[in-house]
């Protein structure tokens, strides 16, 4: 069988890539490692534009495929900005990260990739990360007048403002969130999964009554007990008896003759052959 050739390059191996890129980045690199088959490069925040420019121009990572944010509230610099780069010529991907806080802006990379404009707006909208140099840094996913950044770990699950359509005012209205009851929390554990405690509220549930005991359970041993034997089927197939006072043969004959003989139509009247009486001779 002939070998099938494909124009696309094979997926490049990670062998030696991390060391090569780490050497090229120099003091811009904080650390580099491999996780889940991906090379991750953590660079300094104030040098992120220079680092990405070097990876694009000198190492053929031409495309910025995606940007994302991650929130680690326990860290001093709680946010991670993640850049995912793709090399079309090498068919290889790498991940570049930098850290930031609420007060430390990240240099924009719209000077390198125009599509970074919307991607940076998403990270700003959902996490509140400021991108220095982005001339159109405004919300892109949440509604006008939205308060806070919903992907932060400390953002309340219910939010602050409720948006709904008012039938009385015939328009969309903004109102403070009002819940009819306290927002419930579940630990997703259950006594049926082997937990050695009872969940709150389960102690109020009454125990199910025991099953009644019988000396001799009733069982169906014959077909006749369930009404499905041959006798029952024969009885169902029997013809109904004729009405009282009418012999069976006579009733059957009447029924068959009524079906076979159609009703007679009334005969048409014949024209009279007698001539009308004429007048006498004068």
PDB file of C-alpha atoms in Angstrom:
ATOM      1  CA  UNK A   1       0.000   0.000   0.000  1.00  0.00           C
ATOM      2  CA  UNK A   2       1.385   3.402  -0.981  1.00  0.00           C
ATOM      3  CA  UNK A   3       2.310   5.788   1.815  1.00  0.00           C
ATOM      4  CA  UNK A   4      -0.112   8.715   2.197  1.00  0.00           C
ATOM      5  CA  UNK A   5       1.711  12.027   2.375  1.00  0.00           C
ATOM      6  CA  UNK A   6       0.260  15.062   4.097  1.00  0.00           C
ATOM      7  CA  UNK A   7       1.337  18.645   3.581  1.00  0.00           C
ATOM      8  CA  UNK A   8       0.893  19.580   7.249  1.00  0.00           C
ATOM      9  CA  UNK A   9       3.964  19.129   9.452  1.00  0.00           C
ATOM     10  CA  UNK A  10       3.966  16.579  12.229  1.00  0.00           C
ATOM     11  CA  UNK A  11       3.480  17.738  15.801  1.00  0.00           C
ATOM     12  CA  UNK A  12       6.865  18.829  17.064  1.00  0.00           C
ATOM     13  CA  UNK A  13       8.350  17.270  20.156  1.00  0.00           C
ATOM     14  CA  UNK A  14       9.023  19.271  23.310  1.00  0.00           C
ATOM     15  CA  UNK A  15      12.567  17.919  23.461  1.00  0.00           C
ATOM     16  CA  UNK A  16      15.017  20.782  23.872  1.00  0.00           C
ATOM     17  CA  UNK A  17      12.389  23.490  23.261  1.00  0.00           C
ATOM     18  CA  UNK A  18      12.250  24.689  26.864  1.00  0.00           C
ATOM     19  CA  UNK A  19      16.021  25.044  27.144  1.00  0.00           C
ATOM     20  CA  UNK A  20      16.241  26.862  23.809  1.00  0.00           C
ATOM     21  CA  UNK A  21      13.497  29.351  24.686  1.00  0.00           C
ATOM     22  CA  UNK A  22      14.792  29.837  28.230  1.00  0.00           C
ATOM     23  CA  UNK A  23      18.212  30.709  26.863  1.00  0.00           C
ATOM     24  CA  UNK A  24      16.698  33.148  24.379  1.00  0.00           C
ATOM     25  CA  UNK A  25      14.504  34.910  26.957  1.00  0.00           C
ATOM     26  CA  UNK A  26      17.371  35.395  29.404  1.00  0.00           C
ATOM     27  CA  UNK A  27      16.514  37.605  32.375  1.00  0.00           C
ATOM     28  CA  UNK A  28      12.944  38.084  31.104  1.00  0.00           C
ATOM     29  CA  UNK A  29      12.173  34.519  32.241  1.00  0.00           C
ATOM     30  CA  UNK A  30      11.184  33.780  35.843  1.00  0.00           C
ATOM     31  CA  UNK A  31      10.822  30.017  35.417  1.00  0.00           C
ATOM     32  CA  UNK A  32      10.062  27.436  32.740  1.00  0.00           C
ATOM     33  CA  UNK A  33       8.605  23.958  33.128  1.00  0.00           C
ATOM     34  CA  UNK A  34       6.555  21.308  31.347  1.00  0.00           C
ATOM     35  CA  UNK A  35       3.093  20.304  32.583  1.00  0.00           C
ATOM     36  CA  UNK A  36       0.512  18.059  30.928  1.00  0.00           C
ATOM     37  CA  UNK A  37       2.567  17.915  27.746  1.00  0.00           C
ATOM     38  CA  UNK A  38       2.732  21.719  27.412  1.00  0.00           C
ATOM     39  CA  UNK A  39       5.745  23.997  27.872  1.00  0.00           C
ATOM     40  CA  UNK A  40       4.944  26.833  30.294  1.00  0.00           C
ATOM     41  CA  UNK A  41       7.105  29.963  30.467  1.00  0.00           C
ATOM     42  CA  UNK A  42       6.613  32.397  33.353  1.00  0.00           C
ATOM     43  CA  UNK A  43       7.984  35.802  32.403  1.00  0.00           C
ATOM     44  CA  UNK A  44       8.280  39.121  34.218  1.00  0.00           C
ATOM     45  CA  UNK A  45       5.196  41.307  33.982  1.00  0.00           C
ATOM     46  CA  UNK A  46       6.944  44.461  32.781  1.00  0.00           C
ATOM     47  CA  UNK A  47       8.799  42.476  30.067  1.00  0.00           C
ATOM     48  CA  UNK A  48       5.847  40.488  28.722  1.00  0.00           C
ATOM     49  CA  UNK A  49       5.606  42.505  25.485  1.00  0.00           C
ATOM     50  CA  UNK A  50       9.317  42.077  24.767  1.00  0.00           C
ATOM     51  CA  UNK A  51       9.176  38.348  25.533  1.00  0.00           C
ATOM     52  CA  UNK A  52       6.204  37.725  23.259  1.00  0.00           C
ATOM     53  CA  UNK A  53       7.759  39.789  20.471  1.00  0.00           C
ATOM     54  CA  UNK A  54      10.907  37.654  20.652  1.00  0.00           C
ATOM     55  CA  UNK A  55       8.885  34.429  20.554  1.00  0.00           C
ATOM     56  CA  UNK A  56       6.905  35.687  17.555  1.00  0.00           C
ATOM     57  CA  UNK A  57       9.758  37.075  15.463  1.00  0.00           C
ATOM     58  CA  UNK A  58      12.709  34.830  16.344  1.00  0.00           C
ATOM     59  CA  UNK A  59      11.048  31.497  17.168  1.00  0.00           C
ATOM     60  CA  UNK A  60       8.086  31.436  14.743  1.00  0.00           C
ATOM     61  CA  UNK A  61       5.218  31.499  17.256  1.00  0.00           C
ATOM     62  CA  UNK A  62       3.154  33.576  14.894  1.00  0.00           C
ATOM     63  CA  UNK A  63      -0.339  33.381  16.373  1.00  0.00           C
ATOM     64  CA  UNK A  64      -1.867  34.420  19.674  1.00  0.00           C
ATOM     65  CA  UNK A  65      -4.592  31.795  19.939  1.00  0.00           C
ATOM     66  CA  UNK A  66      -6.147  32.715  23.282  1.00  0.00           C
ATOM     67  CA  UNK A  67      -5.775  34.693  26.483  1.00  0.00           C
ATOM     68  CA  UNK A  68      -7.136  33.785  29.893  1.00  0.00           C
ATOM     69  CA  UNK A  69      -7.035  34.887  33.492  1.00  0.00           C
ATOM     70  CA  UNK A  70      -6.714  32.916  36.731  1.00  0.00           C
ATOM     71  CA  UNK A  71      -7.409  34.146  40.259  1.00  0.00           C
ATOM     72  CA  UNK A  72      -5.377  33.013  43.297  1.00  0.00           C
ATOM     73  CA  UNK A  73      -6.681  35.178  46.187  1.00  0.00           C
ATOM     74  CA  UNK A  74      -4.084  33.840  48.648  1.00  0.00           C
ATOM     75  CA  UNK A  75      -1.191  35.280  46.614  1.00  0.00           C
ATOM     76  CA  UNK A  76       0.170  38.802  46.876  1.00  0.00           C
ATOM     77  CA  UNK A  77      -0.126  39.054  43.075  1.00  0.00           C
ATOM     78  CA  UNK A  78      -3.401  37.222  42.829  1.00  0.00           C
ATOM     79  CA  UNK A  79      -3.895  37.188  39.040  1.00  0.00           C
ATOM     80  CA  UNK A  80      -2.191  35.187  36.324  1.00  0.00           C
ATOM     81  CA  UNK A  81      -2.532  36.345  32.721  1.00  0.00           C
ATOM     82  CA  UNK A  82      -2.090  33.416  30.339  1.00  0.00           C
ATOM     83  CA  UNK A  83      -1.065  33.725  26.672  1.00  0.00           C
ATOM     84  CA  UNK A  84      -1.367  30.701  24.355  1.00  0.00           C
ATOM     85  CA  UNK A  85       0.889  30.867  21.298  1.00  0.00           C
ATOM     86  CA  UNK A  86       0.901  28.660  18.194  1.00  0.00           C
ATOM     87  CA  UNK A  87       3.660  28.112  15.651  1.00  0.00           C
ATOM     88  CA  UNK A  88       2.151  27.246  12.269  1.00  0.00           C
ATOM     89  CA  UNK A  89       5.492  26.265  10.763  1.00  0.00           C
ATOM     90  CA  UNK A  90       6.474  24.001  13.656  1.00  0.00           C
ATOM     91  CA  UNK A  91       2.945  22.884  14.569  1.00  0.00           C
ATOM     92  CA  UNK A  92       3.820  23.522  18.192  1.00  0.00           C
ATOM     93  CA  UNK A  93       2.198  25.380  21.076  1.00  0.00           C
ATOM     94  CA  UNK A  94       3.555  27.044  24.200  1.00  0.00           C
ATOM     95  CA  UNK A  95       2.004  28.854  27.166  1.00  0.00           C
ATOM     96  CA  UNK A  96       3.362  32.139  28.508  1.00  0.00           C
ATOM     97  CA  UNK A  97       2.275  33.510  31.890  1.00  0.00           C
ATOM     98  CA  UNK A  98       2.799  36.614  33.964  1.00  0.00           C
ATOM     99  CA  UNK A  99       1.468  37.668  37.364  1.00  0.00           C
ATOM    100  CA  UNK A 100      -0.310  40.864  38.356  1.00  0.00           C
ATOM    101  CA  UNK A 101      -2.288  42.404  41.199  1.00  0.00           C
ATOM    102  CA  UNK A 102      -5.287  44.724  41.170  1.00  0.00           C
ATOM    103  CA  UNK A 103      -3.017  47.780  41.129  1.00  0.00           C
ATOM    104  CA  UNK A 104      -0.251  46.631  38.784  1.00  0.00           C
ATOM    105  CA  UNK A 105      -1.085  46.992  35.075  1.00  0.00           C
ATOM    106  CA  UNK A 106       0.132  44.540  32.454  1.00  0.00           C
ATOM    107  CA  UNK A 107       1.624  45.901  29.198  1.00  0.00           C
ATOM    108  CA  UNK A 108      -0.740  45.439  26.263  1.00  0.00           C
ATOM    109  CA  UNK A 109       0.199  43.171  23.367  1.00  0.00           C
ATOM    110  CA  UNK A 110      -2.168  44.818  20.881  1.00  0.00           C
ATOM    111  CA  UNK A 111       1.029  46.158  19.293  1.00  0.00           C
ATOM    112  CA  UNK A 112       1.895  42.555  18.361  1.00  0.00           C
ATOM    113  CA  UNK A 113      -1.516  40.995  17.609  1.00  0.00           C
ATOM    114  CA  UNK A 114      -4.640  43.063  16.881  1.00  0.00           C
ATOM    115  CA  UNK A 115      -6.904  40.282  18.197  1.00  0.00           C
ATOM    116  CA  UNK A 116      -5.422  40.859  21.659  1.00  0.00           C
ATOM    117  CA  UNK A 117      -7.717  43.889  21.965  1.00  0.00           C
ATOM    118  CA  UNK A 118     -10.851  41.847  22.603  1.00  0.00           C
ATOM    119  CA  UNK A 119      -8.973  39.167  24.561  1.00  0.00           C
ATOM    120  CA  UNK A 120      -7.575  41.763  26.965  1.00  0.00           C
ATOM    121  CA  UNK A 121     -11.038  43.262  27.346  1.00  0.00           C
ATOM    122  CA  UNK A 122     -12.387  39.856  28.396  1.00  0.00           C
ATOM    123  CA  UNK A 123      -9.700  39.442  31.073  1.00  0.00           C
ATOM    124  CA  UNK A 124     -10.341  42.998  32.277  1.00  0.00           C
ATOM    125  CA  UNK A 125     -14.110  42.478  32.372  1.00  0.00           C
ATOM    126  CA  UNK A 126     -14.049  39.163  34.238  1.00  0.00           C
ATOM    127  CA  UNK A 127     -11.020  39.671  36.520  1.00  0.00           C
ATOM    128  CA  UNK A 128     -10.307  43.405  36.631  1.00  0.00           C
ATOM    129  CA  UNK A 129      -6.745  43.176  35.285  1.00  0.00           C
ATOM    130  CA  UNK A 130      -5.613  46.508  33.800  1.00  0.00           C
ATOM    131  CA  UNK A 131      -3.741  46.439  30.473  1.00  0.00           C
ATOM    132  CA  UNK A 132      -1.562  49.476  30.010  1.00  0.00           C
ATOM    133  CA  UNK A 133      -1.663  50.785  26.434  1.00  0.00           C
ATOM    134  CA  UNK A 134      -5.002  49.254  25.408  1.00  0.00           C
ATOM    135  CA  UNK A 135      -6.909  52.239  24.026  1.00  0.00           C
ATOM    136  CA  UNK A 136     -10.323  50.531  24.188  1.00  0.00           C
ATOM    137  CA  UNK A 137     -10.270  48.830  27.589  1.00  0.00           C
ATOM    138  CA  UNK A 138     -13.979  48.520  28.434  1.00  0.00           C
ATOM    139  CA  UNK A 139     -16.366  45.725  29.349  1.00  0.00           C
ATOM    140  CA  UNK A 140     -17.206  43.243  26.632  1.00  0.00           C
ATOM    141  CA  UNK A 141     -19.213  40.383  28.223  1.00  0.00           C
ATOM    142  CA  UNK A 142     -21.111  41.819  31.195  1.00  0.00           C
ATOM    143  CA  UNK A 143     -23.958  44.309  30.995  1.00  0.00           C
ATOM    144  CA  UNK A 144     -23.768  48.101  31.201  1.00  0.00           C
ATOM    145  CA  UNK A 145     -23.375  49.294  34.769  1.00  0.00           C
ATOM    146  CA  UNK A 146     -22.256  45.868  36.013  1.00  0.00           C
ATOM    147  CA  UNK A 147     -20.540  46.035  39.397  1.00  0.00           C
ATOM    148  CA  UNK A 148     -17.442  43.975  40.117  1.00  0.00           C
ATOM    149  CA  UNK A 149     -15.678  41.249  38.159  1.00  0.00           C
ATOM    150  CA  UNK A 150     -17.589  37.937  38.181  1.00  0.00           C
ATOM    151  CA  UNK A 151     -14.676  35.491  37.754  1.00  0.00           C
ATOM    152  CA  UNK A 152     -12.921  36.604  40.912  1.00  0.00           C
ATOM    153  CA  UNK A 153     -13.053  34.003  43.675  1.00  0.00           C
ATOM    154  CA  UNK A 154     -14.438  36.540  46.170  1.00  0.00           C
ATOM    155  CA  UNK A 155     -17.298  37.635  43.900  1.00  0.00           C
ATOM    156  CA  UNK A 156     -20.686  36.571  45.398  1.00  0.00           C
ATOM    157  CA  UNK A 157     -22.478  33.820  43.515  1.00  0.00           C
ATOM    158  CA  UNK A 158     -25.714  35.816  43.467  1.00  0.00           C
ATOM    159  CA  UNK A 159     -24.105  39.046  42.250  1.00  0.00           C
ATOM    160  CA  UNK A 160     -25.275  42.495  43.303  1.00  0.00           C
ATOM    161  CA  UNK A 161     -27.752  43.674  40.684  1.00  0.00           C
ATOM    162  CA  UNK A 162     -30.657  41.737  39.189  1.00  0.00           C
ATOM    163  CA  UNK A 163     -31.671  42.472  35.619  1.00  0.00           C
ATOM    164  CA  UNK A 164     -35.226  41.540  34.635  1.00  0.00           C
ATOM    165  CA  UNK A 165     -38.107  42.615  32.395  1.00  0.00           C
ATOM    166  CA  UNK A 166     -40.900  44.424  34.233  1.00  0.00           C
ATOM    167  CA  UNK A 167     -44.409  43.735  32.957  1.00  0.00           C
ATOM    168  CA  UNK A 168     -45.678  46.833  34.776  1.00  0.00           C
ATOM    169  CA  UNK A 169     -43.146  49.243  33.305  1.00  0.00           C
ATOM    170  CA  UNK A 170     -42.788  47.350  29.993  1.00  0.00           C
ATOM    171  CA  UNK A 171     -39.016  47.687  30.031  1.00  0.00           C
ATOM    172  CA  UNK A 172     -35.838  46.158  31.449  1.00  0.00           C
ATOM    173  CA  UNK A 173     -35.167  47.230  35.034  1.00  0.00           C
ATOM    174  CA  UNK A 174     -32.154  46.943  37.348  1.00  0.00           C
ATOM    175  CA  UNK A 175     -32.822  46.023  40.971  1.00  0.00           C
ATOM    176  CA  UNK A 176     -30.778  44.865  43.975  1.00  0.00           C
ATOM    177  CA  UNK A 177     -30.723  41.090  44.249  1.00  0.00           C
ATOM    178  CA  UNK A 178     -33.409  39.808  46.635  1.00  0.00           C
ATOM    179  CA  UNK A 179     -33.557  36.126  47.535  1.00  0.00           C
ATOM    180  CA  UNK A 180     -36.679  34.589  49.121  1.00  0.00           C
ATOM    181  CA  UNK A 181     -34.475  32.457  51.400  1.00  0.00           C
ATOM    182  CA  UNK A 182     -30.842  32.258  52.438  1.00  0.00           C
ATOM    183  CA  UNK A 183     -28.568  30.970  49.743  1.00  0.00           C
ATOM    184  CA  UNK A 184     -28.072  27.310  50.580  1.00  0.00           C
ATOM    185  CA  UNK A 185     -24.743  25.538  50.526  1.00  0.00           C
ATOM    186  CA  UNK A 186     -24.269  21.831  49.924  1.00  0.00           C
ATOM    187  CA  UNK A 187     -21.263  19.666  50.645  1.00  0.00           C
ATOM    188  CA  UNK A 188     -22.405  16.987  48.153  1.00  0.00           C
ATOM    189  CA  UNK A 189     -21.886  14.221  50.724  1.00  0.00           C
ATOM    190  CA  UNK A 190     -24.511  11.652  51.576  1.00  0.00           C
ATOM    191  CA  UNK A 191     -24.861   8.817  54.096  1.00  0.00           C
ATOM    192  CA  UNK A 192     -25.356   6.442  51.154  1.00  0.00           C
ATOM    193  CA  UNK A 193     -21.797   7.176  50.009  1.00  0.00           C
ATOM    194  CA  UNK A 194     -20.263   5.875  53.242  1.00  0.00           C
ATOM    195  CA  UNK A 195     -20.181   9.034  55.374  1.00  0.00           C
ATOM    196  CA  UNK A 196     -20.351   8.277  59.105  1.00  0.00           C
ATOM    197  CA  UNK A 197     -22.620  11.221  59.932  1.00  0.00           C
ATOM    198  CA  UNK A 198     -26.125  12.445  59.121  1.00  0.00           C
ATOM    199  CA  UNK A 199     -26.590  15.533  56.990  1.00  0.00           C
ATOM    200  CA  UNK A 200     -28.400  18.520  58.565  1.00  0.00           C
ATOM    201  CA  UNK A 201     -32.126  17.971  58.274  1.00  0.00           C
ATOM    202  CA  UNK A 202     -31.969  14.199  57.843  1.00  0.00           C
ATOM    203  CA  UNK A 203     -32.647  13.663  61.538  1.00  0.00           C
ATOM    204  CA  UNK A 204     -36.157  15.078  61.025  1.00  0.00           C
ATOM    205  CA  UNK A 205     -37.091  12.444  58.476  1.00  0.00           C
ATOM    206  CA  UNK A 206     -39.241   9.640  59.920  1.00  0.00           C
ATOM    207  CA  UNK A 207     -38.055   6.103  59.415  1.00  0.00           C
ATOM    208  CA  UNK A 208     -39.997   4.010  56.914  1.00  0.00           C
ATOM    209  CA  UNK A 209     -42.440   1.531  58.548  1.00  0.00           C
ATOM    210  CA  UNK A 210     -41.389  -2.125  58.405  1.00  0.00           C
ATOM    211  CA  UNK A 211     -42.880  -4.445  55.799  1.00  0.00           C
ATOM    212  CA  UNK A 212     -45.876  -6.504  57.058  1.00  0.00           C
ATOM    213  CA  UNK A 213     -45.155 -10.162  57.798  1.00  0.00           C
ATOM    214  CA  UNK A 214     -47.370 -12.953  56.432  1.00  0.00           C
ATOM    215  CA  UNK A 215     -47.427 -16.641  57.365  1.00  0.00           C
ATOM    216  CA  UNK A 216     -47.910 -17.951  53.863  1.00  0.00           C
ATOM    217  CA  UNK A 217     -47.298 -15.639  50.905  1.00  0.00           C
ATOM    218  CA  UNK A 218     -49.877 -15.877  48.131  1.00  0.00           C
ATOM    219  CA  UNK A 219     -48.464 -17.237  44.889  1.00  0.00           C
ATOM    220  CA  UNK A 220     -49.964 -18.034  41.488  1.00  0.00           C
ATOM    221  CA  UNK A 221     -49.460 -21.724  40.889  1.00  0.00           C
ATOM    222  CA  UNK A 222     -51.943 -22.395  38.050  1.00  0.00           C
ATOM    223  CA  UNK A 223     -52.877 -20.509  34.911  1.00  0.00           C
ATOM    224  CA  UNK A 224     -56.472 -20.482  36.039  1.00  0.00           C
ATOM    225  CA  UNK A 225     -55.552 -18.415  39.088  1.00  0.00           C
ATOM    226  CA  UNK A 226     -54.602 -15.538  36.864  1.00  0.00           C
ATOM    227  CA  UNK A 227     -57.479 -15.995  34.378  1.00  0.00           C
ATOM    228  CA  UNK A 228     -55.211 -16.800  31.438  1.00  0.00           C
ATOM    229  CA  UNK A 229     -55.918 -20.521  30.920  1.00  0.00           C
ATOM    230  CA  UNK A 230     -57.513 -22.222  27.869  1.00  0.00           C
ATOM    231  CA  UNK A 231     -60.969 -22.379  29.468  1.00  0.00           C
ATOM    232  CA  UNK A 232     -61.100 -18.638  29.821  1.00  0.00           C
ATOM    233  CA  UNK A 233     -60.070 -18.157  26.196  1.00  0.00           C
ATOM    234  CA  UNK A 234     -62.754 -20.608  24.984  1.00  0.00           C
ATOM    235  CA  UNK A 235     -65.429 -18.827  26.951  1.00  0.00           C
ATOM    236  CA  UNK A 236     -64.451 -15.514  25.460  1.00  0.00           C
ATOM    237  CA  UNK A 237     -64.738 -16.993  21.935  1.00  0.00           C
ATOM    238  CA  UNK A 238     -68.289 -18.360  22.419  1.00  0.00           C
ATOM    239  CA  UNK A 239     -71.134 -16.640  20.520  1.00  0.00           C
ATOM    240  CA  UNK A 240     -73.704 -14.730  22.464  1.00  0.00           C
ATOM    241  CA  UNK A 241     -76.992 -16.582  23.064  1.00  0.00           C
ATOM    242  CA  UNK A 242     -80.064 -15.386  21.047  1.00  0.00           C
ATOM    243  CA  UNK A 243     -82.860 -13.431  22.640  1.00  0.00           C
ATOM    244  CA  UNK A 244     -85.483 -15.340  24.639  1.00  0.00           C
ATOM    245  CA  UNK A 245     -88.388 -16.805  22.629  1.00  0.00           C
ATOM    246  CA  UNK A 246     -86.476 -16.932  19.329  1.00  0.00           C
ATOM    247  CA  UNK A 247     -84.993 -20.302  18.291  1.00  0.00           C
ATOM    248  CA  UNK A 248     -81.294 -20.199  17.572  1.00  0.00           C
ATOM    249  CA  UNK A 249     -81.621 -21.550  13.993  1.00  0.00           C
ATOM    250  CA  UNK A 250     -84.414 -19.141  13.137  1.00  0.00           C
ATOM    251  CA  UNK A 251     -82.503 -16.176  14.461  1.00  0.00           C
ATOM    252  CA  UNK A 252     -79.417 -17.147  12.480  1.00  0.00           C
ATOM    253  CA  UNK A 253     -81.474 -17.562   9.278  1.00  0.00           C
ATOM    254  CA  UNK A 254     -83.049 -14.148   9.737  1.00  0.00           C
ATOM    255  CA  UNK A 255     -79.677 -12.553  10.228  1.00  0.00           C
ATOM    256  CA  UNK A 256     -78.158 -14.159   7.120  1.00  0.00           C
ATOM    257  CA  UNK A 257     -81.161 -13.373   4.895  1.00  0.00           C
ATOM    258  CA  UNK A 258     -81.145  -9.789   6.031  1.00  0.00           C
ATOM    259  CA  UNK A 259     -77.542  -9.481   4.958  1.00  0.00           C
ATOM    260  CA  UNK A 260     -77.933 -11.204   1.548  1.00  0.00           C
ATOM    261  CA  UNK A 261     -81.368  -9.931   0.274  1.00  0.00           C
ATOM    262  CA  UNK A 262     -81.482  -6.214  -0.410  1.00  0.00           C
ATOM    263  CA  UNK A 263     -84.738  -4.331   0.179  1.00  0.00           C
ATOM    264  CA  UNK A 264     -87.125  -4.101  -2.799  1.00  0.00           C
ATOM    265  CA  UNK A 265     -87.664  -0.709  -4.380  1.00  0.00           C
ATOM    266  CA  UNK A 266     -91.276   0.418  -4.925  1.00  0.00           C
ATOM    267  CA  UNK A 267     -92.442  -0.155  -8.553  1.00  0.00           C
ATOM    268  CA  UNK A 268     -93.046   2.863 -10.771  1.00  0.00           C
ATOM    269  CA  UNK A 269     -96.664   3.605 -11.735  1.00  0.00           C
ATOM    270  CA  UNK A 270     -97.638   2.644 -15.332  1.00  0.00           C
ATOM    271  CA  UNK A 271     -99.344   5.126 -17.608  1.00  0.00           C
ATOM    272  CA  UNK A 272    -103.124   4.480 -18.031  1.00  0.00           C
ATOM    273  CA  UNK A 273    -104.124   2.946 -21.457  1.00  0.00           C
ATOM    274  CA  UNK A 274    -107.689   4.304 -21.309  1.00  0.00           C
ATOM    275  CA  UNK A 275    -108.420   7.357 -23.421  1.00  0.00           C
ATOM    276  CA  UNK A 276    -110.240  10.216 -21.839  1.00  0.00           C
ATOM    277  CA  UNK A 277    -113.931  10.268 -22.603  1.00  0.00           C
ATOM    278  CA  UNK A 278    -114.662  12.521 -25.563  1.00  0.00           C
ATOM    279  CA  UNK A 279    -117.609  14.852 -26.044  1.00  0.00           C
ATOM    280  CA  UNK A 280    -120.740  13.504 -27.873  1.00  0.00           C
ATOM    281  CA  UNK A 281    -121.525  14.307 -31.481  1.00  0.00           C
ATOM    282  CA  UNK A 282    -123.470  17.396 -31.974  1.00  0.00           C
TER     283      UNK A 282
END
